[in-house]
Amino acid sequence: MAARLASGVPARIVTGADDICAGLCPPAERHCELESASARDARALSGASEILGRPLGEGDEVRLDRDYLSTMRAAFRDDPARGRTPCGDCPWFDVCTDIAANGFAGARL
């Protein structure tokens, strides 16, 4: 999936289970269907909209190109009030913080 996105295939914004979650988890185990995940996703979408300076919503497509990734990474790394607020209760928060601290070395996207 990361290779496809890095090659320029657009990502479509969805609510609920995305292609990755739906393909890996049986319906009864999809954490992405929980209310807490939906709330976190809504905060992340709002935060990304603010960082990118344009509204984003369900059905929109984004290309995770160099400019997009650079903008989002800089906000996460350099502007925690803006770039990390949506991530506050995410179970991956510490993992992402470590990746940012290492300059995103080894990140596939």
mmCIF file with all atom_site columns, C-alpha atoms in Angstrom:
data_model
loop_
_atom_site.group_PDB
_atom_site.id
_atom_site.type_symbol
_atom_site.label_atom_id
_atom_site.label_alt_id
_atom_site.label_comp_id
_atom_site.label_asym_id
_atom_site.label_entity_id
_atom_site.label_seq_id
_atom_site.pdbx_PDB_ins_code
_atom_site.Cartn_x
_atom_site.Cartn_y
_atom_site.Cartn_z
_atom_site.occupancy
_atom_site.B_iso_or_equiv
_atom_site.pdbx_formal_charge
_atom_site.auth_seq_id
_atom_site.auth_comp_id
_atom_site.auth_asym_id
_atom_site.auth_atom_id
_atom_site.pdbx_PDB_model_num
ATOM 1   C CA . MET A 1 1   ? 0.000   0.000  0.000  1.00 0.00 ? 1   MET A CA 1
ATOM 2   C CA . ALA A 1 2   ? 2.790   2.453  0.902  1.00 0.00 ? 2   ALA A CA 1
ATOM 3   C CA . ALA A 1 3   ? 4.526   1.827  -2.425 1.00 0.00 ? 3   ALA A CA 1
ATOM 4   C CA . ARG A 1 4   ? 1.287   2.464  -4.339 1.00 0.00 ? 4   ARG A CA 1
ATOM 5   C CA . LEU A 1 5   ? 0.650   5.718  -2.480 1.00 0.00 ? 5   LEU A CA 1
ATOM 6   C CA . ALA A 1 6   ? 4.270   6.820  -2.929 1.00 0.00 ? 6   ALA A CA 1
ATOM 7   C CA . SER A 1 7   ? 3.960   6.165  -6.672 1.00 0.00 ? 7   SER A CA 1
ATOM 8   C CA . GLY A 1 8   ? 1.231   8.801  -6.929 1.00 0.00 ? 8   GLY A CA 1
ATOM 9   C CA . VAL A 1 9   ? -1.962  6.794  -6.499 1.00 0.00 ? 9   VAL A CA 1
ATOM 10  C CA . PRO A 1 10  ? -4.305  9.150  -4.638 1.00 0.00 ? 10  PRO A CA 1
ATOM 11  C CA . ALA A 1 11  ? -5.633  8.289  -1.199 1.00 0.00 ? 11  ALA A CA 1
ATOM 12  C CA . ARG A 1 12  ? -9.387  8.716  -0.757 1.00 0.00 ? 12  ARG A CA 1
ATOM 13  C CA . ILE A 1 13  ? -10.647 9.996  2.577  1.00 0.00 ? 13  ILE A CA 1
ATOM 14  C CA . VAL A 1 14  ? -13.209 7.621  4.063  1.00 0.00 ? 14  VAL A CA 1
ATOM 15  C CA . THR A 1 15  ? -15.028 7.187  7.340  1.00 0.00 ? 15  THR A CA 1
ATOM 16  C CA . GLY A 1 16  ? -14.882 3.857  9.104  1.00 0.00 ? 16  GLY A CA 1
ATOM 17  C CA . ALA A 1 17  ? -12.826 0.983  7.789  1.00 0.00 ? 17  ALA A CA 1
ATOM 18  C CA . ASP A 1 18  ? -10.368 1.903  5.048  1.00 0.00 ? 18  ASP A CA 1
ATOM 19  C CA . ASP A 1 19  ? -8.843  -0.559 2.574  1.00 0.00 ? 19  ASP A CA 1
ATOM 20  C CA . ILE A 1 20  ? -6.032  -1.417 4.970  1.00 0.00 ? 20  ILE A CA 1
ATOM 21  C CA . CYS A 1 21  ? -8.207  -1.992 8.036  1.00 0.00 ? 21  CYS A CA 1
ATOM 22  C CA . ALA A 1 22  ? -10.934 -3.819 6.136  1.00 0.00 ? 22  ALA A CA 1
ATOM 23  C CA . GLY A 1 23  ? -8.395  -6.168 4.581  1.00 0.00 ? 23  GLY A CA 1
ATOM 24  C CA . LEU A 1 24  ? -6.622  -7.012 7.834  1.00 0.00 ? 24  LEU A CA 1
ATOM 25  C CA . CYS A 1 25  ? -9.329  -7.191 10.465 1.00 0.00 ? 25  CYS A CA 1
ATOM 26  C CA . PRO A 1 26  ? -12.545 -9.181 10.580 1.00 0.00 ? 26  PRO A CA 1
ATOM 27  C CA . PRO A 1 27  ? -15.572 -6.885 11.061 1.00 0.00 ? 27  PRO A CA 1
ATOM 28  C CA . ALA A 1 28  ? -15.943 -7.697 14.764 1.00 0.00 ? 28  ALA A CA 1
ATOM 29  C CA . GLU A 1 29  ? -12.332 -6.638 15.449 1.00 0.00 ? 29  GLU A CA 1
ATOM 30  C CA . ARG A 1 30  ? -12.142 -3.397 13.473 1.00 0.00 ? 30  ARG A CA 1
ATOM 31  C CA . HIS A 1 31  ? -10.945 -0.801 15.950 1.00 0.00 ? 31  HIS A CA 1
ATOM 32  C CA . CYS A 1 32  ? -11.437 1.801  13.231 1.00 0.00 ? 32  CYS A CA 1
ATOM 33  C CA . GLU A 1 33  ? -15.199 1.357  13.649 1.00 0.00 ? 33  GLU A CA 1
ATOM 34  C CA . LEU A 1 34  ? -15.106 2.391  17.323 1.00 0.00 ? 34  LEU A CA 1
ATOM 35  C CA . GLU A 1 35  ? -16.446 5.801  18.339 1.00 0.00 ? 35  GLU A CA 1
ATOM 36  C CA . SER A 1 36  ? -13.047 6.767  19.791 1.00 0.00 ? 36  SER A CA 1
ATOM 37  C CA . ALA A 1 37  ? -11.350 6.076  16.453 1.00 0.00 ? 37  ALA A CA 1
ATOM 38  C CA . SER A 1 38  ? -14.010 8.026  14.569 1.00 0.00 ? 38  SER A CA 1
ATOM 39  C CA . ALA A 1 39  ? -13.523 11.022 16.862 1.00 0.00 ? 39  ALA A CA 1
ATOM 40  C CA . ARG A 1 40  ? -9.745  10.819 16.452 1.00 0.00 ? 40  ARG A CA 1
ATOM 41  C CA . ASP A 1 41  ? -10.134 10.575 12.664 1.00 0.00 ? 41  ASP A CA 1
ATOM 42  C CA . ALA A 1 42  ? -12.374 13.668 12.651 1.00 0.00 ? 42  ALA A CA 1
ATOM 43  C CA . ARG A 1 43  ? -9.753  15.618 14.654 1.00 0.00 ? 43  ARG A CA 1
ATOM 44  C CA . ALA A 1 44  ? -7.009  14.428 12.304 1.00 0.00 ? 44  ALA A CA 1
ATOM 45  C CA . LEU A 1 45  ? -9.015  15.502 9.246  1.00 0.00 ? 45  LEU A CA 1
ATOM 46  C CA . SER A 1 46  ? -9.685  18.902 10.765 1.00 0.00 ? 46  SER A CA 1
ATOM 47  C CA . GLY A 1 47  ? -6.008  19.282 11.670 1.00 0.00 ? 47  GLY A CA 1
ATOM 48  C CA . ALA A 1 48  ? -4.852  18.255 8.192  1.00 0.00 ? 48  ALA A CA 1
ATOM 49  C CA . SER A 1 49  ? -7.301  20.736 6.657  1.00 0.00 ? 49  SER A CA 1
ATOM 50  C CA . GLU A 1 50  ? -5.873  23.507 8.824  1.00 0.00 ? 50  GLU A CA 1
ATOM 51  C CA . ILE A 1 51  ? -2.253  22.598 8.073  1.00 0.00 ? 51  ILE A CA 1
ATOM 52  C CA . LEU A 1 52  ? -2.881  22.355 4.324  1.00 0.00 ? 52  LEU A CA 1
ATOM 53  C CA . GLY A 1 53  ? -5.041  25.477 4.270  1.00 0.00 ? 53  GLY A CA 1
ATOM 54  C CA . ARG A 1 54  ? -7.954  23.823 2.495  1.00 0.00 ? 54  ARG A CA 1
ATOM 55  C CA . PRO A 1 55  ? -11.031 21.896 3.558  1.00 0.00 ? 55  PRO A CA 1
ATOM 56  C CA . LEU A 1 56  ? -10.893 18.118 3.352  1.00 0.00 ? 56  LEU A CA 1
ATOM 57  C CA . GLY A 1 57  ? -13.808 15.735 3.715  1.00 0.00 ? 57  GLY A CA 1
ATOM 58  C CA . GLU A 1 58  ? -15.064 12.259 3.021  1.00 0.00 ? 58  GLU A CA 1
ATOM 59  C CA . GLY A 1 59  ? -14.600 11.285 -0.595 1.00 0.00 ? 59  GLY A CA 1
ATOM 60  C CA . ASP A 1 60  ? -11.807 13.786 -1.225 1.00 0.00 ? 60  ASP A CA 1
ATOM 61  C CA . GLU A 1 61  ? -8.609  12.456 -2.713 1.00 0.00 ? 61  GLU A CA 1
ATOM 62  C CA . VAL A 1 62  ? -5.114  13.556 -1.745 1.00 0.00 ? 62  VAL A CA 1
ATOM 63  C CA . ARG A 1 63  ? -1.804  12.682 -3.295 1.00 0.00 ? 63  ARG A CA 1
ATOM 64  C CA . LEU A 1 64  ? 0.830   11.981 -0.703 1.00 0.00 ? 64  LEU A CA 1
ATOM 65  C CA . ASP A 1 65  ? 3.515   13.649 -2.806 1.00 0.00 ? 65  ASP A CA 1
ATOM 66  C CA . ARG A 1 66  ? 6.736   15.245 -1.580 1.00 0.00 ? 66  ARG A CA 1
ATOM 67  C CA . ASP A 1 67  ? 5.137   18.662 -0.903 1.00 0.00 ? 67  ASP A CA 1
ATOM 68  C CA . TYR A 1 68  ? 2.216   17.162 1.025  1.00 0.00 ? 68  TYR A CA 1
ATOM 69  C CA . LEU A 1 69  ? 4.470   14.951 3.141  1.00 0.00 ? 69  LEU A CA 1
ATOM 70  C CA . SER A 1 70  ? 6.944   17.758 3.767  1.00 0.00 ? 70  SER A CA 1
ATOM 71  C CA . THR A 1 71  ? 4.174   20.076 4.969  1.00 0.00 ? 71  THR A CA 1
ATOM 72  C CA . MET A 1 72  ? 2.573   17.457 7.222  1.00 0.00 ? 72  MET A CA 1
ATOM 73  C CA . ARG A 1 73  ? 5.907   16.273 8.632  1.00 0.00 ? 73  ARG A CA 1
ATOM 74  C CA . ALA A 1 74  ? 7.057   19.803 9.397  1.00 0.00 ? 74  ALA A CA 1
ATOM 75  C CA . ALA A 1 75  ? 3.823   20.529 11.255 1.00 0.00 ? 75  ALA A CA 1
ATOM 76  C CA . PHE A 1 76  ? 4.103   17.325 13.287 1.00 0.00 ? 76  PHE A CA 1
ATOM 77  C CA . ARG A 1 77  ? 7.787   17.806 14.061 1.00 0.00 ? 77  ARG A CA 1
ATOM 78  C CA . ASP A 1 78  ? 8.026   21.581 14.485 1.00 0.00 ? 78  ASP A CA 1
ATOM 79  C CA . ASP A 1 79  ? 4.575   22.783 15.569 1.00 0.00 ? 79  ASP A CA 1
ATOM 80  C CA . PRO A 1 80  ? 3.149   20.375 18.159 1.00 0.00 ? 80  PRO A CA 1
ATOM 81  C CA . ALA A 1 81  ? 0.203   22.626 19.008 1.00 0.00 ? 81  ALA A CA 1
ATOM 82  C CA . ARG A 1 82  ? -0.970  22.396 15.416 1.00 0.00 ? 82  ARG A CA 1
ATOM 83  C CA . GLY A 1 83  ? 0.576   19.186 14.132 1.00 0.00 ? 83  GLY A CA 1
ATOM 84  C CA . ARG A 1 84  ? 0.015   16.858 17.080 1.00 0.00 ? 84  ARG A CA 1
ATOM 85  C CA . THR A 1 85  ? -3.173  18.009 18.747 1.00 0.00 ? 85  THR A CA 1
ATOM 86  C CA . PRO A 1 86  ? -5.366  15.704 16.643 1.00 0.00 ? 86  PRO A CA 1
ATOM 87  C CA . CYS A 1 87  ? -3.152  12.750 17.622 1.00 0.00 ? 87  CYS A CA 1
ATOM 88  C CA . GLY A 1 88  ? -3.367  13.192 21.401 1.00 0.00 ? 88  GLY A CA 1
ATOM 89  C CA . ASP A 1 89  ? -5.000  9.902  22.370 1.00 0.00 ? 89  ASP A CA 1
ATOM 90  C CA . CYS A 1 90  ? -3.788  7.828  19.441 1.00 0.00 ? 90  CYS A CA 1
ATOM 91  C CA . PRO A 1 91  ? -2.085  4.576  20.453 1.00 0.00 ? 91  PRO A CA 1
ATOM 92  C CA . TRP A 1 92  ? 0.556   5.230  17.771 1.00 0.00 ? 92  TRP A CA 1
ATOM 93  C CA . PHE A 1 93  ? 1.498   8.674  19.162 1.00 0.00 ? 93  PHE A CA 1
ATOM 94  C CA . ASP A 1 94  ? 4.820   7.578  20.697 1.00 0.00 ? 94  ASP A CA 1
ATOM 95  C CA . VAL A 1 95  ? 5.788   5.587  17.606 1.00 0.00 ? 95  VAL A CA 1
ATOM 96  C CA . CYS A 1 96  ? 5.203   8.622  15.375 1.00 0.00 ? 96  CYS A CA 1
ATOM 97  C CA . THR A 1 97  ? 7.074   10.874 17.795 1.00 0.00 ? 97  THR A CA 1
ATOM 98  C CA . ASP A 1 98  ? 10.099  8.558  17.627 1.00 0.00 ? 98  ASP A CA 1
ATOM 99  C CA . ILE A 1 99  ? 9.946   8.464  13.820 1.00 0.00 ? 99  ILE A CA 1
ATOM 100 C CA . ALA A 1 100 ? 9.795   12.290 13.672 1.00 0.00 ? 100 ALA A CA 1
ATOM 101 C CA . ALA A 1 101 ? 12.703  12.569 16.119 1.00 0.00 ? 101 ALA A CA 1
ATOM 102 C CA . ASN A 1 102 ? 14.777  10.466 13.715 1.00 0.00 ? 102 ASN A CA 1
ATOM 103 C CA . GLY A 1 103 ? 13.957  12.733 10.771 1.00 0.00 ? 103 GLY A CA 1
ATOM 104 C CA . PHE A 1 104 ? 11.437  10.259 9.365  1.00 0.00 ? 104 PHE A CA 1
ATOM 105 C CA . ALA A 1 105 ? 14.343  7.958  8.422  1.00 0.00 ? 105 ALA A CA 1
ATOM 106 C CA . GLY A 1 106 ? 13.050  4.717  7.004  1.00 0.00 ? 106 GLY A CA 1
ATOM 107 C CA . ALA A 1 107 ? 9.490   5.974  6.605  1.00 0.00 ? 107 ALA A CA 1
ATOM 108 C CA . ARG A 1 108 ? 7.912   4.420  3.537  1.00 0.00 ? 108 ARG A CA 1
ATOM 109 C CA . LEU A 1 109 ? 5.852   7.512  2.810  1.00 0.00 ? 109 LEU A CA 1
#
